[in-house]
Amino acid sequence: MRNSILILIAVLGLQSIVGQKQLEDYKKVLPKTLERSINFDITKGYAIQKVKPNIYVLTDGIWQSVAVVTTQGVVLIDSPESFGAKIQEAVKSVSNQPITTLIYSHGHSDHIGGSQHLSNIKNLEIISLTGTEAFLREQNDPRRLIPNKTFEGAFILKKGNTRIHLNNHMNHHSPEGDLFISIPEQQFLMVIDVLAPDYVPFKNLDLSNNIHEYLQVFDQILAYDFDVFVGGHLTSLGTRKDVEITKAYVDDVHSTVTRIHQNTNAMAVMSAAAEKVGWDNKYLLFKVFLDKVIDDSYAEIELRWINKLAGVDVWGRSHVSTMLNYVRWDD
């Protein structure tokens, strides 16, 4: 028994060493990326920064939300679960106006799970797409308050002299619906889970449920007139240039995977593998082919982008794999 325990400890120790070595293989975040970050005090739990007259971005260094101060109260856009308990404190630090309205960009719990901490606000208006409300009602999640005002397509929220435009152009990320949230007079735009300035998108092309529409979302964003862009994650604010460079990255992943997939002879790759393992395990042989397309595509993407955007080595392979699913079966 004692020997078994010692062996287990040794194995776990080796795994820990291997894991640490793998972590050290990842590149540090690019200095230019870090320089753009909003200063964040981890002991406080959040930062709140004015980005336009009466418009504030809240962040805990990973998630972002927005507070719009109007003459008829404060409108929150999203309430991330990670710092939801701090939102009312943050808003009070910049305005004496009460929080009256909460807008849900979409239904994912990481962006709206903090709404549970706003349940003490009397007559809080919660606005979402009809599909999001139906989904949340079905989920019955106590972290996510149920919307009490819904719409389809487009809606303009009027608060005093402030006009907040809500538009559902496509469902690129969440099957229940995604919102473009803009304040045209301020050239302000918020679209969640598409991009993070100076980084590649999150894993699997930002967990997008529809790659066909995800490939189109960048042009939809660029059709707006804005100079401040909020993407919902990390601490940097975006510009048109950030949208353009992320679009270029995603388009490069698409064209690279398409070309390499078309030029890779599946039967030749599988035949070479079959010489070692035989033809019985068809799943394995097909996996060998797909893995080659992924490996060859990622090698090109990494070479071209590793010094331009942060996180290529973290999520780039998942982007290629997700894109291959689309290219082979949908495109």
Coordinates of C-alpha atoms in Angstrom, one line a residue:
M1 CA 0.0 0.0 0.0
R2 CA 2.8 2.4 1.0
N3 CA 4.6 1.7 -2.3
S4 CA 1.4 2.3 -4.3
I5 CA 1.0 5.7 -2.5
L6 CA 4.6 6.6 -3.2
I7 CA 4.2 5.7 -6.9
L8 CA 1.0 7.8 -7.1
I9 CA 2.8 10.7 -5.5
A10 CA 5.7 10.4 -8.0
V11 CA 3.3 10.2 -10.9
L12 CA 1.3 13.2 -9.8
G13 CA 4.6 15.1 -9.2
L14 CA 5.8 14.2 -12.7
Q15 CA 2.5 15.3 -14.2
S16 CA 2.8 18.6 -12.3
I17 CA 6.3 19.2 -13.7
V18 CA 5.2 18.3 -17.2
G19 CA 2.2 20.7 -16.9
Q20 CA 4.5 23.5 -15.6
K21 CA 6.8 23.0 -18.5
Q22 CA 3.9 23.2 -21.0
L23 CA 2.8 26.4 -19.4
E24 CA 6.2 27.9 -19.8
D25 CA 6.1 27.1 -23.5
Y26 CA 3.4 29.7 -24.1
K27 CA 4.4 33.2 -25.1
K28 CA 4.1 36.1 -22.8
V29 CA 1.3 38.6 -23.7
L30 CA 2.7 41.1 -26.2
P31 CA 3.9 44.3 -24.5
K32 CA 1.8 46.5 -26.8
T33 CA -1.3 44.6 -25.7
L34 CA -0.6 45.1 -22.0
E35 CA 0.1 48.8 -22.5
R36 CA -3.5 49.3 -23.6
S37 CA -5.2 47.7 -20.6
I38 CA -7.3 49.7 -18.2
N39 CA -5.6 49.9 -14.9
F40 CA -7.2 47.3 -12.6
D41 CA -6.8 47.0 -8.8
I42 CA -7.3 43.3 -8.0
T43 CA -7.9 44.1 -4.3
K44 CA -10.9 46.3 -5.2
G45 CA -12.4 43.7 -7.5
Y46 CA -13.2 46.1 -10.3
A47 CA -12.3 49.2 -12.3
I48 CA -14.7 51.8 -13.7
Q49 CA -13.5 54.2 -16.4
K50 CA -15.3 57.0 -18.2
V51 CA -15.0 56.4 -22.0
K52 CA -17.5 59.0 -23.3
P53 CA -19.6 61.7 -21.6
N54 CA -21.9 59.7 -19.2
I55 CA -20.7 56.3 -20.5
Y56 CA -18.5 54.2 -18.2
V57 CA -16.9 50.8 -18.7
L58 CA -16.7 48.4 -15.7
T59 CA -14.3 45.5 -15.7
D60 CA -12.6 43.0 -13.4
G61 CA -9.8 42.4 -15.9
I62 CA -11.6 39.6 -17.6
W63 CA -15.2 40.6 -18.2
Q64 CA -16.7 44.0 -19.1
S65 CA -20.0 45.8 -18.7
V66 CA -21.2 49.3 -19.3
A67 CA -23.1 51.9 -17.3
V68 CA -24.9 54.8 -19.1
V69 CA -25.8 57.7 -16.9
T70 CA -29.0 59.5 -18.0
T71 CA -31.2 62.1 -16.5
Q72 CA -33.8 59.4 -15.9
G73 CA -31.4 56.9 -14.2
V74 CA -28.5 54.6 -15.0
V75 CA -28.8 52.0 -17.7
L76 CA -26.6 48.9 -17.2
I77 CA -25.5 46.9 -20.2
D78 CA -24.8 43.3 -18.9
S79 CA -24.0 42.3 -15.4
P80 CA -21.1 39.8 -15.4
E81 CA -21.3 37.1 -12.8
S82 CA -17.7 37.6 -11.8
F83 CA -18.2 41.1 -10.4
G84 CA -22.0 41.4 -10.2
A85 CA -21.8 42.0 -6.4
K86 CA -19.7 45.1 -7.0
I87 CA -21.8 46.8 -9.7
Q88 CA -24.0 48.9 -7.5
E89 CA -20.9 50.1 -5.6
A90 CA -19.1 50.9 -8.8
V91 CA -22.1 52.9 -10.2
K92 CA -22.5 54.9 -7.0
S93 CA -18.8 55.9 -7.3
V94 CA -19.6 57.9 -10.5
S95 CA -23.2 58.9 -10.2
N96 CA -26.0 59.7 -7.8
Q97 CA -28.6 58.4 -10.2
P98 CA -30.3 55.1 -9.4
I99 CA -30.0 52.1 -11.6
T100 CA -33.3 51.8 -13.4
T101 CA -32.6 49.6 -16.4
L102 CA -30.6 46.5 -17.3
I103 CA -30.0 45.4 -20.9
Y104 CA -28.9 41.8 -21.7
S105 CA -26.6 41.5 -24.7
H106 CA -27.4 37.8 -24.8
G107 CA -28.2 35.0 -22.4
H108 CA -24.9 33.5 -21.4
S109 CA -24.4 33.3 -17.6
D110 CA -20.9 34.8 -17.6
H111 CA -22.2 38.1 -18.9
I112 CA -25.6 38.3 -17.0
G113 CA -25.2 36.0 -14.0
G114 CA -24.4 39.0 -11.8
S115 CA -28.0 40.2 -12.2
Q116 CA -28.9 38.2 -9.1
H117 CA -27.2 40.9 -7.1
L118 CA -29.5 43.6 -8.6
S119 CA -32.7 41.8 -7.4
N120 CA -33.0 44.4 -4.5
I121 CA -33.6 47.2 -7.0
K122 CA -37.4 48.0 -7.0
N123 CA -39.0 48.0 -10.4
L124 CA -35.8 47.3 -12.3
E125 CA -36.5 47.2 -16.0
I126 CA -34.7 44.3 -17.7
I127 CA -34.6 44.3 -21.5
S128 CA -33.7 41.5 -23.8
L129 CA -34.6 39.8 -27.1
T130 CA -37.7 37.7 -27.0
G131 CA -35.7 34.6 -27.7
T132 CA -33.3 35.3 -24.8
E133 CA -36.3 35.8 -22.4
A134 CA -37.8 32.5 -23.4
F135 CA -34.5 30.7 -23.0
L136 CA -33.9 32.2 -19.5
R137 CA -37.5 31.4 -18.4
E138 CA -36.9 27.8 -19.5
Q139 CA -33.5 27.6 -17.7
N140 CA -35.0 29.0 -14.5
D141 CA -31.5 30.0 -13.3
P142 CA -31.6 32.1 -10.1
R143 CA -28.4 33.9 -11.1
R144 CA -30.1 35.4 -14.2
L145 CA -33.1 37.5 -13.6
I146 CA -35.9 37.1 -16.1
P147 CA -36.4 40.0 -18.5
N148 CA -39.6 41.9 -18.1
K149 CA -39.4 43.8 -21.4
T150 CA -38.7 42.1 -24.7
F151 CA -38.5 42.9 -28.4
E152 CA -37.6 41.3 -31.7
G153 CA -35.4 42.9 -34.4
A154 CA -34.7 46.4 -33.2
F155 CA -35.6 48.7 -30.3
I156 CA -34.6 52.2 -29.2
L157 CA -34.4 52.8 -25.5
K158 CA -35.2 56.4 -24.7
K159 CA -34.0 57.8 -21.3
G160 CA -34.1 61.6 -21.1
N161 CA -32.0 62.9 -24.0
T162 CA -30.2 59.5 -24.4
R163 CA -31.0 57.1 -27.1
I164 CA -29.6 53.6 -26.9
H165 CA -30.1 51.5 -30.1
L166 CA -30.6 47.8 -29.8
N167 CA -30.3 45.7 -32.9
N168 CA -30.3 42.0 -33.6
H169 CA -28.6 41.6 -37.0
M170 CA -27.7 38.0 -36.6
N171 CA -27.1 35.2 -34.1
H172 CA -23.4 34.7 -34.6
H173 CA -22.7 33.7 -31.0
S174 CA -25.8 32.8 -29.0
P175 CA -28.6 30.8 -30.7
E176 CA -31.2 32.8 -28.7
G177 CA -29.9 36.0 -30.2
D178 CA -27.1 38.6 -30.0
L179 CA -27.4 42.4 -29.7
F180 CA -25.5 45.3 -31.2
I181 CA -25.8 48.1 -28.7
S182 CA -25.0 51.5 -29.9
I183 CA -25.3 55.2 -28.9
P184 CA -24.9 56.9 -32.3
E185 CA -24.5 60.4 -30.9
Q186 CA -21.5 59.3 -28.9
Q187 CA -20.0 57.0 -31.6
F188 CA -20.2 54.2 -29.1
L189 CA -20.7 50.5 -30.0
M190 CA -20.9 47.3 -27.8
V191 CA -21.0 43.8 -29.4
I192 CA -20.2 41.0 -27.0
D193 CA -18.1 37.9 -27.7
V194 CA -16.7 38.7 -31.2
L195 CA -13.3 40.0 -30.4
A196 CA -10.9 41.3 -27.7
P197 CA -8.7 44.2 -28.8
D198 CA -5.1 43.1 -29.6
Y199 CA -6.0 39.4 -28.9
V200 CA -7.2 36.6 -31.1
P201 CA -10.8 35.6 -30.4
F202 CA -11.5 33.2 -27.5
K203 CA -11.5 29.5 -28.1
N204 CA -13.4 28.0 -31.0
L205 CA -13.8 31.5 -32.6
D206 CA -15.4 32.9 -29.4
L207 CA -17.6 29.8 -28.9
S208 CA -19.6 30.9 -31.9
N209 CA -22.6 28.7 -32.7
N210 CA -22.8 29.8 -36.3
I211 CA -19.5 30.3 -38.1
H212 CA -21.3 31.3 -41.3
E213 CA -22.7 34.3 -39.5
Y214 CA -19.5 34.8 -37.5
L215 CA -17.6 35.4 -40.7
Q216 CA -20.1 38.1 -41.6
V217 CA -20.3 39.9 -38.2
F218 CA -17.2 42.0 -38.7
D219 CA -18.6 43.8 -41.7
Q220 CA -21.9 44.3 -39.8
I221 CA -19.8 46.0 -37.0
L222 CA -17.8 48.1 -39.4
A223 CA -21.1 49.4 -41.0
Y224 CA -21.6 51.4 -37.7
D225 CA -20.0 54.8 -37.1
F226 CA -18.0 54.3 -33.9
D227 CA -14.7 55.2 -32.3
V228 CA -15.1 53.3 -29.0
F229 CA -15.9 49.5 -29.1
V230 CA -16.6 47.3 -26.1
G231 CA -16.3 43.6 -26.8
G232 CA -17.1 42.2 -23.3
H233 CA -13.8 40.7 -22.3
L234 CA -10.4 41.6 -21.0
T235 CA -9.6 45.3 -20.2
S236 CA -8.9 47.1 -23.4
L237 CA -11.3 49.3 -25.3
G238 CA -11.4 48.8 -29.1
T239 CA -11.4 50.9 -32.2
R240 CA -12.3 50.3 -35.9
K241 CA -8.7 49.2 -36.4
D242 CA -9.2 46.4 -33.8
V243 CA -12.2 45.1 -35.7
E244 CA -10.4 45.2 -39.0
I245 CA -7.3 43.3 -37.7
T246 CA -9.5 40.6 -36.1
K247 CA -11.4 40.3 -39.3
A248 CA -8.2 39.9 -41.2
Y249 CA -7.1 37.2 -38.8
V250 CA -10.4 35.3 -39.0
D251 CA -10.4 35.6 -42.8
D252 CA -6.9 34.3 -42.9
V253 CA -7.9 31.2 -40.8
H254 CA -10.8 30.6 -43.2
S255 CA -8.8 30.9 -46.4
T256 CA -5.8 28.9 -45.0
V257 CA -7.9 26.0 -43.8
T258 CA -9.9 26.0 -47.0
R259 CA -6.8 25.8 -49.2
I260 CA -5.0 23.2 -47.1
H261 CA -8.1 21.0 -46.8
Q262 CA -8.6 21.1 -50.6
N263 CA -4.9 20.3 -51.3
T264 CA -4.6 17.5 -48.8
N265 CA -5.2 14.0 -50.2
A266 CA -7.3 12.3 -47.6
M267 CA -6.9 8.8 -49.1
A268 CA -3.1 9.2 -49.3
V269 CA -2.8 10.3 -45.7
M270 CA -5.1 7.5 -44.4
S271 CA -3.3 4.9 -46.5
A272 CA 0.0 5.9 -45.0
A273 CA -1.5 5.5 -41.5
A274 CA -3.2 2.2 -42.4
E275 CA 0.2 0.7 -43.2
K276 CA 0.9 1.0 -39.4
V277 CA -2.5 0.2 -37.9
G278 CA -4.5 -1.4 -40.6
W279 CA -7.9 -0.3 -42.1
D280 CA -10.2 -1.5 -39.3
N281 CA -10.3 1.7 -37.2
K282 CA -11.9 4.1 -39.6
Y283 CA -12.4 6.8 -37.0
L284 CA -8.7 6.8 -36.2
L285 CA -7.7 7.0 -39.9
F286 CA -10.0 9.9 -40.6
K287 CA -8.8 11.6 -37.5
V288 CA -5.2 11.3 -38.8
F289 CA -6.3 13.2 -42.0
L290 CA -8.2 15.9 -40.1
D291 CA -5.3 16.3 -37.7
K292 CA -2.9 16.9 -40.5
V293 CA -5.1 19.6 -42.0
I294 CA -5.3 21.2 -38.6
D295 CA -1.5 20.9 -37.9
D296 CA -0.5 22.3 -41.3
S297 CA -3.0 25.1 -41.1
Y298 CA -2.0 26.1 -37.6
A299 CA 1.7 26.2 -38.5
E300 CA 1.0 28.9 -41.1
I301 CA -1.4 30.9 -38.9
E302 CA 1.1 30.9 -36.0
L303 CA 3.9 32.0 -38.2
R304 CA 2.0 34.9 -39.6
W305 CA 0.2 36.1 -36.5
I306 CA 2.2 35.2 -33.4
N307 CA 3.8 38.6 -33.1
K308 CA 0.7 40.6 -34.1
L309 CA -2.0 39.4 -31.8
A310 CA -1.8 37.9 -28.3
G311 CA -3.0 34.4 -27.6
V312 CA -2.4 32.8 -31.0
D313 CA -0.5 30.0 -29.3
V314 CA -3.3 29.6 -26.8
W315 CA -6.4 29.5 -29.0
G316 CA -5.1 29.4 -32.6
R317 CA -5.3 25.6 -32.9
S318 CA -8.9 25.7 -31.7
H319 CA -9.8 28.3 -34.3
V320 CA -8.4 26.2 -37.0
S321 CA -10.2 23.1 -35.8
T322 CA -13.5 25.0 -35.5
M323 CA -13.0 26.5 -39.0
L324 CA -12.3 23.0 -40.4
N325 CA -15.6 21.8 -39.2
Y326 CA -17.3 24.7 -41.1
V327 CA -15.1 24.3 -44.2
R328 CA -15.6 20.6 -44.6
W329 CA -19.3 20.3 -43.7
D330 CA -20.9 23.7 -44.3
D331 CA -18.9 26.0 -46.5

